[in-house]
Coordinates of N, CA and C in Angstrom, one line a residue:
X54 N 94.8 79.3 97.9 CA 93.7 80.2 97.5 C 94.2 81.3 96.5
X55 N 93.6 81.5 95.5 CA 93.6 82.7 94.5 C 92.6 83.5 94.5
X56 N 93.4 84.8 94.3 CA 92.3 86.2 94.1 C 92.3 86.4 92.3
X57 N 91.6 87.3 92.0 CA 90.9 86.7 90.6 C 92.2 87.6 89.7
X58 N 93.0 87.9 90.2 CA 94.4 88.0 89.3 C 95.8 87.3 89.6
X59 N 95.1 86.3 89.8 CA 95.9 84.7 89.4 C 97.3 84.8 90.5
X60 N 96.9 86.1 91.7 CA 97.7 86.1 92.9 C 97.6 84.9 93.9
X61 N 98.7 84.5 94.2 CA 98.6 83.4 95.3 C 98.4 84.5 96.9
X62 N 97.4 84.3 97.8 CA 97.3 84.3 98.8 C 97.1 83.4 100.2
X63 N 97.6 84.0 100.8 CA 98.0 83.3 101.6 C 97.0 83.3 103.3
X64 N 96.5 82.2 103.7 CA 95.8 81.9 104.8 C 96.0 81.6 106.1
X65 N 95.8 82.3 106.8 CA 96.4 81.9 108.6 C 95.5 81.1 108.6
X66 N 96.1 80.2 109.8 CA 95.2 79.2 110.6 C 94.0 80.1 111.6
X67 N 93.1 79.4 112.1 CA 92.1 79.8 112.3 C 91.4 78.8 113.6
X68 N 90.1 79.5 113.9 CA 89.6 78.5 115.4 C 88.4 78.4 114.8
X69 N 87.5 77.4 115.2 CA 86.1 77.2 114.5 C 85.7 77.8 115.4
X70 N 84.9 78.4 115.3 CA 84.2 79.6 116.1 C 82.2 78.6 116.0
X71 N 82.3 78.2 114.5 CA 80.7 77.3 114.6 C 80.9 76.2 114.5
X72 N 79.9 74.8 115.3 CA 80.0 73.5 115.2 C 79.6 72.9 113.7
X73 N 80.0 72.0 112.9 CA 79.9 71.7 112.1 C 78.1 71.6 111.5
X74 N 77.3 71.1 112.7 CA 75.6 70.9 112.6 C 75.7 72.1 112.5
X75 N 75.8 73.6 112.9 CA 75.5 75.0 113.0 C 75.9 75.7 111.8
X76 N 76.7 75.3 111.2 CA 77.3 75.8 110.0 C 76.8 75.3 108.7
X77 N 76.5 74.3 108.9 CA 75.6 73.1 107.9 C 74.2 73.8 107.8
X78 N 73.8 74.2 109.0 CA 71.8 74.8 109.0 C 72.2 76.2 108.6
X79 N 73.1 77.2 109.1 CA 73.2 78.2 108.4 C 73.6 78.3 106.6
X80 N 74.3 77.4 106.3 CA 74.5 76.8 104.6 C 73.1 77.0 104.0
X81 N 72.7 75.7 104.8 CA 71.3 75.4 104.2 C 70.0 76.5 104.3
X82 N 70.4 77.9 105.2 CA 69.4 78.7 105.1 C 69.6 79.7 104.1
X83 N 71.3 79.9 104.5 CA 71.5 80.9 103.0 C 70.9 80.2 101.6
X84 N 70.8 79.2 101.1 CA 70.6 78.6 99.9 C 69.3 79.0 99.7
X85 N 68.5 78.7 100.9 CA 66.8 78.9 100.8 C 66.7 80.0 100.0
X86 N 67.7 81.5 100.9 CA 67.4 82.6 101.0 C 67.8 82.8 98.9
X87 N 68.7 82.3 98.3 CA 68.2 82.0 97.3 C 67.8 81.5 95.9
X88 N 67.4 80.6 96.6 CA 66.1 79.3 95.5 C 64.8 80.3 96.0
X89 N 64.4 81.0 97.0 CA 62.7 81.1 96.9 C 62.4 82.2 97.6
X90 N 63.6 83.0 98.7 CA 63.6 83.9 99.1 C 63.9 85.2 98.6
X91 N 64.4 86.2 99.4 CA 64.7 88.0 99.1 C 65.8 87.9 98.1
X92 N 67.0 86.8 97.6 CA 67.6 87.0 96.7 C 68.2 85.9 95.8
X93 N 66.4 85.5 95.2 CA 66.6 85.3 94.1 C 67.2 85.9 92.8
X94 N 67.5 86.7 92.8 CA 68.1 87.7 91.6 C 69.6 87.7 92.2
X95 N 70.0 86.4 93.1 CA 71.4 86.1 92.6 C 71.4 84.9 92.5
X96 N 70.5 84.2 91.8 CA 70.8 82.7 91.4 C 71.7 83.0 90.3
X97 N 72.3 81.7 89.9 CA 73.1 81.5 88.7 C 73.3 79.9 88.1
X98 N 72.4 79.8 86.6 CA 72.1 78.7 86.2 C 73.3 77.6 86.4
X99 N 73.1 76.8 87.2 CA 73.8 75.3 87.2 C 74.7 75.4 88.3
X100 N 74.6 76.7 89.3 CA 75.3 76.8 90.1 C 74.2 77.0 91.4
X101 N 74.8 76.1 92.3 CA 74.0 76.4 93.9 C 74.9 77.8 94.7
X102 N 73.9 78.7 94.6 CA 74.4 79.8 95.4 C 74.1 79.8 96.9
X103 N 74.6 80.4 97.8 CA 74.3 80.7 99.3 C 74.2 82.4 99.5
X104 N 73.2 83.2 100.1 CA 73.3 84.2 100.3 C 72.5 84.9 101.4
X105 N 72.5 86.0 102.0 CA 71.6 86.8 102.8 C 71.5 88.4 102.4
X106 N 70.2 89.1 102.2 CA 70.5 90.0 101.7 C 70.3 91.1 103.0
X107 N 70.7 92.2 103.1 CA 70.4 93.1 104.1 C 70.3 94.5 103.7
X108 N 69.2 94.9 104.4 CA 68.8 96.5 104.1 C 68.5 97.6 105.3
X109 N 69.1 98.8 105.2 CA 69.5 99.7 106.3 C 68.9 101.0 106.3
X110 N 68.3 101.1 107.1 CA 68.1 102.9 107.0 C 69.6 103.7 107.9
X111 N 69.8 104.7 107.1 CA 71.2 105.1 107.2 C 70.8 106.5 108.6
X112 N 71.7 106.8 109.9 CA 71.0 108.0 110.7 C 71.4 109.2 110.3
X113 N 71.0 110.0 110.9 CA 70.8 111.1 110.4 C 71.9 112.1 111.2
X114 N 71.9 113.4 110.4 CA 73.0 114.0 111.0 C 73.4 114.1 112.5
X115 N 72.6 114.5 113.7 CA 73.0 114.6 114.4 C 72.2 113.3 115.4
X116 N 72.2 112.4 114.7 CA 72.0 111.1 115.5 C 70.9 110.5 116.0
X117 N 69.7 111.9 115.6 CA 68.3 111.6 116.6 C 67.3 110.5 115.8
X118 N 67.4 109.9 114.9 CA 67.0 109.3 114.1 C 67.1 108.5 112.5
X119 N 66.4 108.5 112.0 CA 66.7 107.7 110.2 C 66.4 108.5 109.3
X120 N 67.1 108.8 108.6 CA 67.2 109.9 107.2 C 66.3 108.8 106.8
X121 N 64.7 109.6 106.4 CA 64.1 108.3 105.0 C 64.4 108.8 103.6
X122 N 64.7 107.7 103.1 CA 65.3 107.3 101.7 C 66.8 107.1 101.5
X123 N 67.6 107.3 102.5 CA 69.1 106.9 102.7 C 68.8 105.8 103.6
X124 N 69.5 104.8 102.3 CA 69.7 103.4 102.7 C 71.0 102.8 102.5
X125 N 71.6 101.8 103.1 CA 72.3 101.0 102.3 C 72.2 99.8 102.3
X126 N 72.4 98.9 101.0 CA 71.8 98.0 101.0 C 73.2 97.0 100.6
X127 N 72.9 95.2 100.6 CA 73.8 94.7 101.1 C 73.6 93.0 100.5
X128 N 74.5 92.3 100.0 CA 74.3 91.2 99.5 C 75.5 90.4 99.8
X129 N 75.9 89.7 100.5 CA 76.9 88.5 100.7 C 76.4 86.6 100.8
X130 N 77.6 86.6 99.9 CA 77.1 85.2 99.9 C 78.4 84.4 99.6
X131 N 78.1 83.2 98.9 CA 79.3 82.3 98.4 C 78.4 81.1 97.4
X132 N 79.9 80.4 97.0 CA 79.5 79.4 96.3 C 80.4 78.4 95.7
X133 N 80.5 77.8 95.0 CA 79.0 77.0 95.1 C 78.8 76.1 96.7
X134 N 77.2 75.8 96.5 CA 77.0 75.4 98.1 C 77.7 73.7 98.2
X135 N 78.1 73.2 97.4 CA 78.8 71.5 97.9 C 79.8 72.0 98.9
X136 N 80.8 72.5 98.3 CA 82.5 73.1 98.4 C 82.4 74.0 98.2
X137 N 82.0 75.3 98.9 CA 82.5 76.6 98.9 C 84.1 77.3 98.8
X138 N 83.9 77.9 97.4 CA 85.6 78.4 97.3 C 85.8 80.0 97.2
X139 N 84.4 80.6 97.0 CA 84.1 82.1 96.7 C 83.7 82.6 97.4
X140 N 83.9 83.6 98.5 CA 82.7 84.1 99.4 C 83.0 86.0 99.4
X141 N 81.6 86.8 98.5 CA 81.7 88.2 98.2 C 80.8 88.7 98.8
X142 N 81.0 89.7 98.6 CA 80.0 90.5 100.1 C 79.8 92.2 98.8
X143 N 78.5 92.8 98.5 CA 78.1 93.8 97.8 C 77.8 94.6 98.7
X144 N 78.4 95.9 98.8 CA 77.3 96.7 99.9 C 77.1 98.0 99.0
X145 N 75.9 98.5 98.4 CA 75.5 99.6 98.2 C 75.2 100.8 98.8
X146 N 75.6 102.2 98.6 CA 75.4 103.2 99.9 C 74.1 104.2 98.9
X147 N 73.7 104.0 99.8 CA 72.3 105.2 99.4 C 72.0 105.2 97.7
X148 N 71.5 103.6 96.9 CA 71.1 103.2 96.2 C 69.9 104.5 95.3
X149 N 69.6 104.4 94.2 CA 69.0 105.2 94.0 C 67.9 104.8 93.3
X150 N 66.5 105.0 93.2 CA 65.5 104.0 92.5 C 64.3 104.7 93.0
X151 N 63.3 103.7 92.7 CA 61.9 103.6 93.5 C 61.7 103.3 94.8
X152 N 61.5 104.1 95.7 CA 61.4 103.6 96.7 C 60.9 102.3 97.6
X153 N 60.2 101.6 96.9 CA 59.5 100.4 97.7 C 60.4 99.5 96.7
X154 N 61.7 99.9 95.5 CA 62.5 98.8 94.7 C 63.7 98.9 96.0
X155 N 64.2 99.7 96.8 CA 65.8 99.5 97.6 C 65.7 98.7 98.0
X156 N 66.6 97.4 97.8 CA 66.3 96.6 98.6 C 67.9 95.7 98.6
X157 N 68.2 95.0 99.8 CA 69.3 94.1 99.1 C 69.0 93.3 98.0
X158 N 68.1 93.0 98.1 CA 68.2 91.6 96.6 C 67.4 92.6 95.3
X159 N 66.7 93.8 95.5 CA 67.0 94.0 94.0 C 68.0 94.8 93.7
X160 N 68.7 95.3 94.4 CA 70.2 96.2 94.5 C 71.4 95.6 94.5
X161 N 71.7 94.8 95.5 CA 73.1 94.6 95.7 C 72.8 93.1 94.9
X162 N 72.1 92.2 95.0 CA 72.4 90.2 95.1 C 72.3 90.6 93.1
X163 N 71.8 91.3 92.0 CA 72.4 91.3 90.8 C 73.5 91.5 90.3
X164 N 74.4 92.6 91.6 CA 75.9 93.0 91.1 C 76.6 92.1 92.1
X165 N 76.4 91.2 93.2 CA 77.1 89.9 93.1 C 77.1 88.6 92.3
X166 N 75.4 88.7 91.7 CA 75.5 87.4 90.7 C 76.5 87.7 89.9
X167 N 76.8 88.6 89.4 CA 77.8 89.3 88.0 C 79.1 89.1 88.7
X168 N 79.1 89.7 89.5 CA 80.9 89.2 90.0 C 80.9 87.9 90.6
X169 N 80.0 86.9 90.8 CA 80.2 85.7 91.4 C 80.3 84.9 89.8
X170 N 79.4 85.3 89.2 CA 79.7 84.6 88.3 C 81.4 84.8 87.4
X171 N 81.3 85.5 87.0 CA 82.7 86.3 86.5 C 84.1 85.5 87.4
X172 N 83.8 85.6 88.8 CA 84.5 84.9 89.2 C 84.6 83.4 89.1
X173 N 83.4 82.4 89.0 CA 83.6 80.9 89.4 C 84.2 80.8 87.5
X174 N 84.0 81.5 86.9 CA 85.0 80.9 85.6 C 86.0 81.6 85.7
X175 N 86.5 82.3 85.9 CA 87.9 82.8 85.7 C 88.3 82.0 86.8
X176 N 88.2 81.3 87.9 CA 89.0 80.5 88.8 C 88.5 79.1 88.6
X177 N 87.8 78.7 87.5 CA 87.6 77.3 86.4 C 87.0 77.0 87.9
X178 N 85.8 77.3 88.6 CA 85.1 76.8 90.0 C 84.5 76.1 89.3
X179 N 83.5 76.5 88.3 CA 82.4 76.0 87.3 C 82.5 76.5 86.4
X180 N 81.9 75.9 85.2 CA 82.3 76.4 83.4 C 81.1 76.6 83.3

């Protein structure tokens, strides 16, 4: 495995924590999420993406509730979906905009397309 400055890193072994059918239907729902779902604004032409987007109301000083309009908002995903080799995770803190725009997929899933992409050619994933 390489990080995107051509460092070799290195991988411990690991326990499957999901069954292969479980992992396969989660695959397949991130992709939904976007080809037609909340983050389609991280597709990327000729590439199958996987992603979920997520959005937060952030609490409030002393705990009793949600500050409105402090959000943070959130985009992780991977790719491409055959053989996954990239998996980035965007988190935004208290995004700034239109209110009914904070969202993970119009916030964070454009500045992972940009680094996902950026990434699958500089590690020749896809050209």
């Amino acid at each position: 495995m390489e990080n995107v400055e051509d460092d070799e890193l290195q991988m411990e072994g690991g326990n499957r924590i999901l069954s292969s059918e479980t992992a396969d239907a989660l695959k397949d729902m991130m992709l939904a999420v976007v080809e037609g779902g909340t983050g389609t604004r991280a597709q990327i032409d000729g590439v199958k993406v996987c992603g979920k987007t997520g959005t937060a109301e952030k609490v409030n000083k002393d705990r009793t509730g949600y500050d409105e309009g402090r959000q943070i908002t959130s985009f992780i995903g991977f790719a491409p979906y055959e053989d996954p080799e990239i998996a980035i995770i965007v988190v935004v803190d208290e995004p700034q905009g239109e209110k009914n725009a904070i969202w993970g997929g119009t916030v964070a899933a454009p500045v992972f397309r940009d680094i996902m992409e950026f990434s699958l050619k500089k590690l020749k994933v896809c050209q």
